[in-house]
């Protein structure tokens, strides 16, 4: 399943955890942590935090590409 950028923003704003794959690597987004939106590769210590859904969408990069530019290429596993 894929989603659009507006669906991603809405899911983050309502606090939905999201798991997805990009190029065969699994990632997690956990929007409701004390530090903000947590993003990282699963089973690693590679974590980033973002203050809002807009900050996440504007600044999150995977393999050097902004998530908003590759949103159609990610495979949603859990939402």
PDB file of N, CA and C in Angstrom:
ATOM      1  N   UNK A   1       0.849  -1.178   0.000  1.00  0.00           N
ATOM      2  CA  UNK A   1       0.000   0.000   0.000  1.00  0.00           C
ATOM      3  C   UNK A   1       0.888   1.232   0.000  1.00  0.00           C
ATOM      4  N   UNK A   2       0.507   2.240  -0.743  1.00  0.00           N
ATOM      5  CA  UNK A   2       1.192   3.524  -0.734  1.00  0.00           C
ATOM      6  C   UNK A   2       0.228   4.595  -0.254  1.00  0.00           C
ATOM      7  N   UNK A   3       0.781   5.743   0.135  1.00  0.00           N
ATOM      8  CA  UNK A   3      -0.047   6.866   0.568  1.00  0.00           C
ATOM      9  C   UNK A   3       0.500   8.142  -0.058  1.00  0.00           C
ATOM     10  N   UNK A   4      -0.308   9.177  -0.021  1.00  0.00           N
ATOM     11  CA  UNK A   4       0.121  10.495  -0.481  1.00  0.00           C
ATOM     12  C   UNK A   4       0.644  11.311   0.686  1.00  0.00           C
ATOM     13  N   UNK A   5       1.209  12.446   0.369  1.00  0.00           N
ATOM     14  CA  UNK A   5       1.805  13.295   1.397  1.00  0.00           C
ATOM     15  C   UNK A   5       0.754  13.839   2.365  1.00  0.00           C
ATOM     16  N   UNK A   6      -0.449  14.144   1.889  1.00  0.00           N
ATOM     17  CA  UNK A   6      -1.504  14.639   2.776  1.00  0.00           C
ATOM     18  C   UNK A   6      -1.960  13.555   3.749  1.00  0.00           C
ATOM     19  N   UNK A   7      -2.045  12.305   3.277  1.00  0.00           N
ATOM     20  CA  UNK A   7      -2.404  11.195   4.166  1.00  0.00           C
ATOM     21  C   UNK A   7      -1.325  10.978   5.218  1.00  0.00           C
ATOM     22  N   UNK A   8      -0.070  11.121   4.824  1.00  0.00           N
ATOM     23  CA  UNK A   8       1.025  10.994   5.785  1.00  0.00           C
ATOM     24  C   UNK A   8       0.922  12.076   6.844  1.00  0.00           C
ATOM     25  N   UNK A   9       0.730  13.302   6.429  1.00  0.00           N
ATOM     26  CA  UNK A   9       0.605  14.428   7.374  1.00  0.00           C
ATOM     27  C   UNK A   9      -0.564  14.195   8.327  1.00  0.00           C
ATOM     28  N   UNK A  10      -1.715  13.792   7.801  1.00  0.00           N
ATOM     29  CA  UNK A  10      -2.887  13.555   8.645  1.00  0.00           C
ATOM     30  C   UNK A  10      -2.636  12.430   9.642  1.00  0.00           C
ATOM     31  N   UNK A  11      -1.997  11.356   9.197  1.00  0.00           N
ATOM     32  CA  UNK A  11      -1.696  10.234  10.095  1.00  0.00           C
ATOM     33  C   UNK A  11      -0.772  10.658  11.224  1.00  0.00           C
ATOM     34  N   UNK A  12       0.229  11.470  10.908  1.00  0.00           N
ATOM     35  CA  UNK A  12       1.132  11.962  11.942  1.00  0.00           C
ATOM     36  C   UNK A  12       0.398  12.870  12.921  1.00  0.00           C
ATOM     37  N   UNK A  13      -0.467  13.724  12.401  1.00  0.00           N
ATOM     38  CA  UNK A  13      -1.193  14.666  13.260  1.00  0.00           C
ATOM     39  C   UNK A  13      -2.157  13.972  14.221  1.00  0.00           C
ATOM     40  N   UNK A  14      -2.686  12.809  13.842  1.00  0.00           N
ATOM     41  CA  UNK A  14      -3.590  12.106  14.757  1.00  0.00           C
ATOM     42  C   UNK A  14      -2.846  11.088  15.624  1.00  0.00           C
ATOM     43  N   UNK A  15      -1.527  10.963  15.422  1.00  0.00           N
ATOM     44  CA  UNK A  15      -0.717  10.107  16.285  1.00  0.00           C
ATOM     45  C   UNK A  15      -0.597   8.658  15.858  1.00  0.00           C
ATOM     46  N   UNK A  16      -0.811   8.370  14.590  1.00  0.00           N
ATOM     47  CA  UNK A  16      -0.719   6.987  14.110  1.00  0.00           C
ATOM     48  C   UNK A  16       0.740   6.580  13.896  1.00  0.00           C
ATOM     49  N   UNK A  17       1.135   5.463  14.492  1.00  0.00           N
ATOM     50  CA  UNK A  17       2.447   4.896  14.214  1.00  0.00           C
ATOM     51  C   UNK A  17       2.442   4.362  12.786  1.00  0.00           C
ATOM     52  N   UNK A  18       3.578   4.489  12.118  1.00  0.00           N
ATOM     53  CA  UNK A  18       3.680   4.057  10.726  1.00  0.00           C
ATOM     54  C   UNK A  18       4.959   3.239  10.564  1.00  0.00           C
ATOM     55  N   UNK A  19       4.835   2.122   9.900  1.00  0.00           N
ATOM     56  CA  UNK A  19       5.994   1.326   9.504  1.00  0.00           C
ATOM     57  C   UNK A  19       5.957   1.206   7.994  1.00  0.00           C
ATOM     58  N   UNK A  20       7.130   1.341   7.368  1.00  0.00           N
ATOM     59  CA  UNK A  20       7.187   1.239   5.921  1.00  0.00           C
ATOM     60  C   UNK A  20       8.541   0.738   5.472  1.00  0.00           C
ATOM     61  N   UNK A  21       8.609   0.354   4.201  1.00  0.00           N
ATOM     62  CA  UNK A  21       9.863  -0.063   3.582  1.00  0.00           C
ATOM     63  C   UNK A  21      10.183   0.852   2.415  1.00  0.00           C
ATOM     64  N   UNK A  22      11.476   1.127   2.274  1.00  0.00           N
ATOM     65  CA  UNK A  22      11.973   1.842   1.112  1.00  0.00           C
ATOM     66  C   UNK A  22      13.265   1.162   0.685  1.00  0.00           C
ATOM     67  N   UNK A  23      13.321   0.736  -0.546  1.00  0.00           N
ATOM     68  CA  UNK A  23      14.479  -0.002  -1.072  1.00  0.00           C
ATOM     69  C   UNK A  23      14.838  -1.203  -0.195  1.00  0.00           C
ATOM     70  N   UNK A  24      13.802  -1.896   0.302  1.00  0.00           N
ATOM     71  CA  UNK A  24      14.006  -3.115   1.072  1.00  0.00           C
ATOM     72  C   UNK A  24      14.390  -2.915   2.522  1.00  0.00           C
ATOM     73  N   UNK A  25      14.471  -1.674   2.987  1.00  0.00           N
ATOM     74  CA  UNK A  25      14.835  -1.379   4.375  1.00  0.00           C
ATOM     75  C   UNK A  25      13.594  -0.886   5.109  1.00  0.00           C
ATOM     76  N   UNK A  26      13.366  -1.420   6.323  1.00  0.00           N
ATOM     77  CA  UNK A  26      12.188  -1.060   7.111  1.00  0.00           C
ATOM     78  C   UNK A  26      12.477   0.153   8.005  1.00  0.00           C
ATOM     79  N   UNK A  27      11.497   1.041   8.077  1.00  0.00           N
ATOM     80  CA  UNK A  27      11.584   2.261   8.879  1.00  0.00           C
ATOM     81  C   UNK A  27      10.349   2.383   9.755  1.00  0.00           C
ATOM     82  N   UNK A  28      10.472   3.137  10.854  1.00  0.00           N
ATOM     83  CA  UNK A  28       9.338   3.405  11.740  1.00  0.00           C
ATOM     84  C   UNK A  28       9.202   4.898  11.965  1.00  0.00           C
ATOM     85  N   UNK A  29       7.952   5.327  12.086  1.00  0.00           N
ATOM     86  CA  UNK A  29       7.633   6.695  12.484  1.00  0.00           C
ATOM     87  C   UNK A  29       6.705   6.588  13.683  1.00  0.00           C
ATOM     88  N   UNK A  30       7.117   7.181  14.787  1.00  0.00           N
ATOM     89  CA  UNK A  30       6.298   7.180  16.004  1.00  0.00           C
ATOM     90  C   UNK A  30       6.050   8.644  16.364  1.00  0.00           C
ATOM     91  N   UNK A  31       4.845   9.132  16.102  1.00  0.00           N
ATOM     92  CA  UNK A  31       4.599  10.566  16.237  1.00  0.00           C
ATOM     93  C   UNK A  31       4.406  11.095  17.652  1.00  0.00           C
ATOM     94  N   UNK A  32       4.071  10.254  18.594  1.00  0.00           N
ATOM     95  CA  UNK A  32       3.749  10.780  19.924  1.00  0.00           C
ATOM     96  C   UNK A  32       4.787  10.345  20.956  1.00  0.00           C
ATOM     97  N   UNK A  33       5.962  10.975  20.892  1.00  0.00           N
ATOM     98  CA  UNK A  33       6.993  10.756  21.901  1.00  0.00           C
ATOM     99  C   UNK A  33       7.229  12.086  22.610  1.00  0.00           C
ATOM    100  N   UNK A  34       7.813  12.065  23.799  1.00  0.00           N
ATOM    101  CA  UNK A  34       8.091  13.331  24.497  1.00  0.00           C
ATOM    102  C   UNK A  34       9.013  14.274  23.719  1.00  0.00           C
ATOM    103  N   UNK A  35       9.842  13.735  22.838  1.00  0.00           N
ATOM    104  CA  UNK A  35      10.768  14.564  22.061  1.00  0.00           C
ATOM    105  C   UNK A  35      10.199  14.985  20.708  1.00  0.00           C
ATOM    106  N   UNK A  36       9.014  14.525  20.370  1.00  0.00           N
ATOM    107  CA  UNK A  36       8.410  14.845  19.081  1.00  0.00           C
ATOM    108  C   UNK A  36       8.244  13.599  18.233  1.00  0.00           C
ATOM    109  N   UNK A  37       8.212  13.783  16.932  1.00  0.00           N
ATOM    110  CA  UNK A  37       8.030  12.670  15.991  1.00  0.00           C
ATOM    111  C   UNK A  37       9.363  11.946  15.841  1.00  0.00           C
ATOM    112  N   UNK A  38       9.357  10.672  16.208  1.00  0.00           N
ATOM    113  CA  UNK A  38      10.557   9.837  16.101  1.00  0.00           C
ATOM    114  C   UNK A  38      10.549   9.131  14.754  1.00  0.00           C
ATOM    115  N   UNK A  39      11.681   9.201  14.072  1.00  0.00           N
ATOM    116  CA  UNK A  39      11.842   8.507  12.798  1.00  0.00           C
ATOM    117  C   UNK A  39      13.167   7.769  12.809  1.00  0.00           C
ATOM    118  N   UNK A  40      13.158   6.541  12.322  1.00  0.00           N
ATOM    119  CA  UNK A  40      14.419   5.817  12.219  1.00  0.00           C
ATOM    120  C   UNK A  40      14.274   4.488  11.514  1.00  0.00           C
ATOM    121  N   UNK A  41      15.423   3.975  11.133  1.00  0.00           N
ATOM    122  CA  UNK A  41      15.479   2.645  10.541  1.00  0.00           C
ATOM    123  C   UNK A  41      15.226   1.635  11.641  1.00  0.00           C
ATOM    124  N   UNK A  42      14.430   0.613  11.363  1.00  0.00           N
ATOM    125  CA  UNK A  42      14.116  -0.391  12.378  1.00  0.00           C
ATOM    126  C   UNK A  42      15.369  -1.170  12.753  1.00  0.00           C
ATOM    127  N   UNK A  43      15.448  -1.526  14.032  1.00  0.00           N
ATOM    128  CA  UNK A  43      16.540  -2.319  14.590  1.00  0.00           C
ATOM    129  C   UNK A  43      17.891  -1.614  14.474  1.00  0.00           C
ATOM    130  N   UNK A  44      17.872  -0.291  14.608  1.00  0.00           N
ATOM    131  CA  UNK A  44      19.123   0.462  14.611  1.00  0.00           C
ATOM    132  C   UNK A  44      18.989   1.616  15.605  1.00  0.00           C
ATOM    133  N   UNK A  45      20.099   2.247  15.887  1.00  0.00           N
ATOM    134  CA  UNK A  45      20.102   3.415  16.767  1.00  0.00           C
ATOM    135  C   UNK A  45      20.040   4.714  15.975  1.00  0.00           C
ATOM    136  N   UNK A  46      19.788   4.604  14.696  1.00  0.00           N
ATOM    137  CA  UNK A  46      19.713   5.747  13.797  1.00  0.00           C
ATOM    138  C   UNK A  46      18.352   6.417  13.963  1.00  0.00           C
ATOM    139  N   UNK A  47      18.268   7.397  14.874  1.00  0.00           N
ATOM    140  CA  UNK A  47      16.991   8.047  15.173  1.00  0.00           C
ATOM    141  C   UNK A  47      17.072   9.544  14.917  1.00  0.00           C
ATOM    142  N   UNK A  48      15.969  10.092  14.456  1.00  0.00           N
ATOM    143  CA  UNK A  48      15.833  11.528  14.280  1.00  0.00           C
ATOM    144  C   UNK A  48      14.510  11.945  14.905  1.00  0.00           C
ATOM    145  N   UNK A  49      14.457  13.171  15.404  1.00  0.00           N
ATOM    146  CA  UNK A  49      13.230  13.705  15.974  1.00  0.00           C
ATOM    147  C   UNK A  49      12.845  14.982  15.230  1.00  0.00           C
ATOM    148  N   UNK A  50      11.531  15.156  15.061  1.00  0.00           N
ATOM    149  CA  UNK A  50      10.996  16.324  14.386  1.00  0.00           C
ATOM    150  C   UNK A  50       9.891  16.921  15.245  1.00  0.00           C
ATOM    151  N   UNK A  51       9.798  18.242  15.251  1.00  0.00           N
ATOM    152  CA  UNK A  51       8.868  18.939  16.145  1.00  0.00           C
ATOM    153  C   UNK A  51       7.418  18.891  15.680  1.00  0.00           C
ATOM    154  N   UNK A  52       7.180  18.663  14.391  1.00  0.00           N
ATOM    155  CA  UNK A  52       5.816  18.664  13.859  1.00  0.00           C
ATOM    156  C   UNK A  52       5.763  17.835  12.575  1.00  0.00           C
ATOM    157  N   UNK A  53       4.552  17.586  12.114  1.00  0.00           N
ATOM    158  CA  UNK A  53       4.408  16.841  10.859  1.00  0.00           C
ATOM    159  C   UNK A  53       4.984  17.635   9.694  1.00  0.00           C
ATOM    160  N   UNK A  54       4.824  18.954   9.708  1.00  0.00           N
ATOM    161  CA  UNK A  54       5.388  19.769   8.639  1.00  0.00           C
ATOM    162  C   UNK A  54       6.913  19.729   8.661  1.00  0.00           C
ATOM    163  N   UNK A  55       7.505  19.801   9.853  1.00  0.00           N
ATOM    164  CA  UNK A  55       8.970  19.711   9.975  1.00  0.00           C
ATOM    165  C   UNK A  55       9.460  18.347   9.490  1.00  0.00           C
ATOM    166  N   UNK A  56       8.708  17.300   9.807  1.00  0.00           N
ATOM    167  CA  UNK A  56       9.065  15.961   9.345  1.00  0.00           C
ATOM    168  C   UNK A  56       9.050  15.898   7.819  1.00  0.00           C
ATOM    169  N   UNK A  57       7.962  16.330   7.222  1.00  0.00           N
ATOM    170  CA  UNK A  57       7.808  16.250   5.770  1.00  0.00           C
ATOM    171  C   UNK A  57       8.838  17.122   5.053  1.00  0.00           C
ATOM    172  N   UNK A  58       9.144  18.279   5.607  1.00  0.00           N
ATOM    173  CA  UNK A  58      10.093  19.187   4.964  1.00  0.00           C
ATOM    174  C   UNK A  58      11.554  18.783   5.152  1.00  0.00           C
ATOM    175  N   UNK A  59      11.866  18.037   6.223  1.00  0.00           N
ATOM    176  CA  UNK A  59      13.269  17.785   6.566  1.00  0.00           C
ATOM    177  C   UNK A  59      13.708  16.330   6.601  1.00  0.00           C
ATOM    178  N   UNK A  60      12.793  15.402   6.634  1.00  0.00           N
ATOM    179  CA  UNK A  60      13.159  13.989   6.720  1.00  0.00           C
ATOM    180  C   UNK A  60      13.752  13.525   5.397  1.00  0.00           C
ATOM    181  N   UNK A  61      14.929  12.897   5.487  1.00  0.00           N
ATOM    182  CA  UNK A  61      15.588  12.362   4.294  1.00  0.00           C
ATOM    183  C   UNK A  61      15.889  10.888   4.481  1.00  0.00           C
ATOM    184  N   UNK A  62      15.717  10.151   3.402  1.00  0.00           N
ATOM    185  CA  UNK A  62      16.055   8.730   3.350  1.00  0.00           C
ATOM    186  C   UNK A  62      16.971   8.553   2.155  1.00  0.00           C
ATOM    187  N   UNK A  63      18.140   8.023   2.412  1.00  0.00           N
ATOM    188  CA  UNK A  63      19.129   7.831   1.345  1.00  0.00           C
ATOM    189  C   UNK A  63      19.363   9.120   0.569  1.00  0.00           C
ATOM    190  N   UNK A  64      19.377  10.244   1.288  1.00  0.00           N
ATOM    191  CA  UNK A  64      19.642  11.541   0.677  1.00  0.00           C
ATOM    192  C   UNK A  64      18.472  12.167  -0.054  1.00  0.00           C
ATOM    193  N   UNK A  65      17.311  11.524  -0.019  1.00  0.00           N
ATOM    194  CA  UNK A  65      16.133  12.033  -0.715  1.00  0.00           C
ATOM    195  C   UNK A  65      15.083  12.455   0.306  1.00  0.00           C
ATOM    196  N   UNK A  66      14.427  13.570   0.046  1.00  0.00           N
ATOM    197  CA  UNK A  66      13.368  14.018   0.946  1.00  0.00           C
ATOM    198  C   UNK A  66      12.173  13.086   0.841  1.00  0.00           C
ATOM    199  N   UNK A  67      11.570  12.800   1.992  1.00  0.00           N
ATOM    200  CA  UNK A  67      10.446  11.862   2.022  1.00  0.00           C
ATOM    201  C   UNK A  67       9.301  12.357   1.139  1.00  0.00           C
ATOM    202  N   UNK A  68       9.120  13.665   1.062  1.00  0.00           N
ATOM    203  CA  UNK A  68       8.024  14.173   0.227  1.00  0.00           C
ATOM    204  C   UNK A  68       8.257  13.903  -1.255  1.00  0.00           C
ATOM    205  N   UNK A  69       9.513  13.697  -1.653  1.00  0.00           N
ATOM    206  CA  UNK A  69       9.823  13.414  -3.050  1.00  0.00           C
ATOM    207  C   UNK A  69       9.726  11.929  -3.392  1.00  0.00           C
ATOM    208  N   UNK A  70       9.768  11.058  -2.383  1.00  0.00           N
ATOM    209  CA  UNK A  70       9.744   9.616  -2.637  1.00  0.00           C
ATOM    210  C   UNK A  70       8.516   8.938  -2.051  1.00  0.00           C
ATOM    211  N   UNK A  71       7.560   9.717  -1.580  1.00  0.00           N
ATOM    212  CA  UNK A  71       6.393   9.160  -0.870  1.00  0.00           C
ATOM    213  C   UNK A  71       5.690   8.088  -1.712  1.00  0.00           C
ATOM    214  N   UNK A  72       5.638   8.224  -3.004  1.00  0.00           N
ATOM    215  CA  UNK A  72       4.995   7.238  -3.859  1.00  0.00           C
ATOM    216  C   UNK A  72       5.773   5.940  -4.009  1.00  0.00           C
ATOM    217  N   UNK A  73       7.036   5.946  -3.576  1.00  0.00           N
ATOM    218  CA  UNK A  73       7.883   4.777  -3.708  1.00  0.00           C
ATOM    219  C   UNK A  73       7.987   3.948  -2.424  1.00  0.00           C
ATOM    220  N   UNK A  74       7.406   4.460  -1.333  1.00  0.00           N
ATOM    221  CA  UNK A  74       7.497   3.706  -0.082  1.00  0.00           C
ATOM    222  C   UNK A  74       6.315   2.756   0.047  1.00  0.00           C
ATOM    223  N   UNK A  75       6.572   1.612   0.650  1.00  0.00           N
ATOM    224  CA  UNK A  75       5.552   0.581   0.863  1.00  0.00           C
ATOM    225  C   UNK A  75       5.119   0.617   2.326  1.00  0.00           C
ATOM    226  N   UNK A  76       3.884   1.008   2.563  1.00  0.00           N
ATOM    227  CA  UNK A  76       3.356   1.066   3.929  1.00  0.00           C
ATOM    228  C   UNK A  76       3.103  -0.356   4.421  1.00  0.00           C
ATOM    229  N   UNK A  77       3.652  -0.675   5.602  1.00  0.00           N
ATOM    230  CA  UNK A  77       3.456  -1.980   6.225  1.00  0.00           C
ATOM    231  C   UNK A  77       2.411  -1.915   7.343  1.00  0.00           C
ATOM    232  N   UNK A  78       2.394  -0.796   8.064  1.00  0.00           N
ATOM    233  CA  UNK A  78       1.477  -0.620   9.206  1.00  0.00           C
ATOM    234  C   UNK A  78       1.153   0.850   9.346  1.00  0.00           C
ATOM    235  N   UNK A  79      -0.139   1.125   9.554  1.00  0.00           N
ATOM    236  CA  UNK A  79      -0.546   2.513   9.736  1.00  0.00           C
ATOM    237  C   UNK A  79      -1.766   2.557  10.614  1.00  0.00           C
TER     238      UNK A  79
END
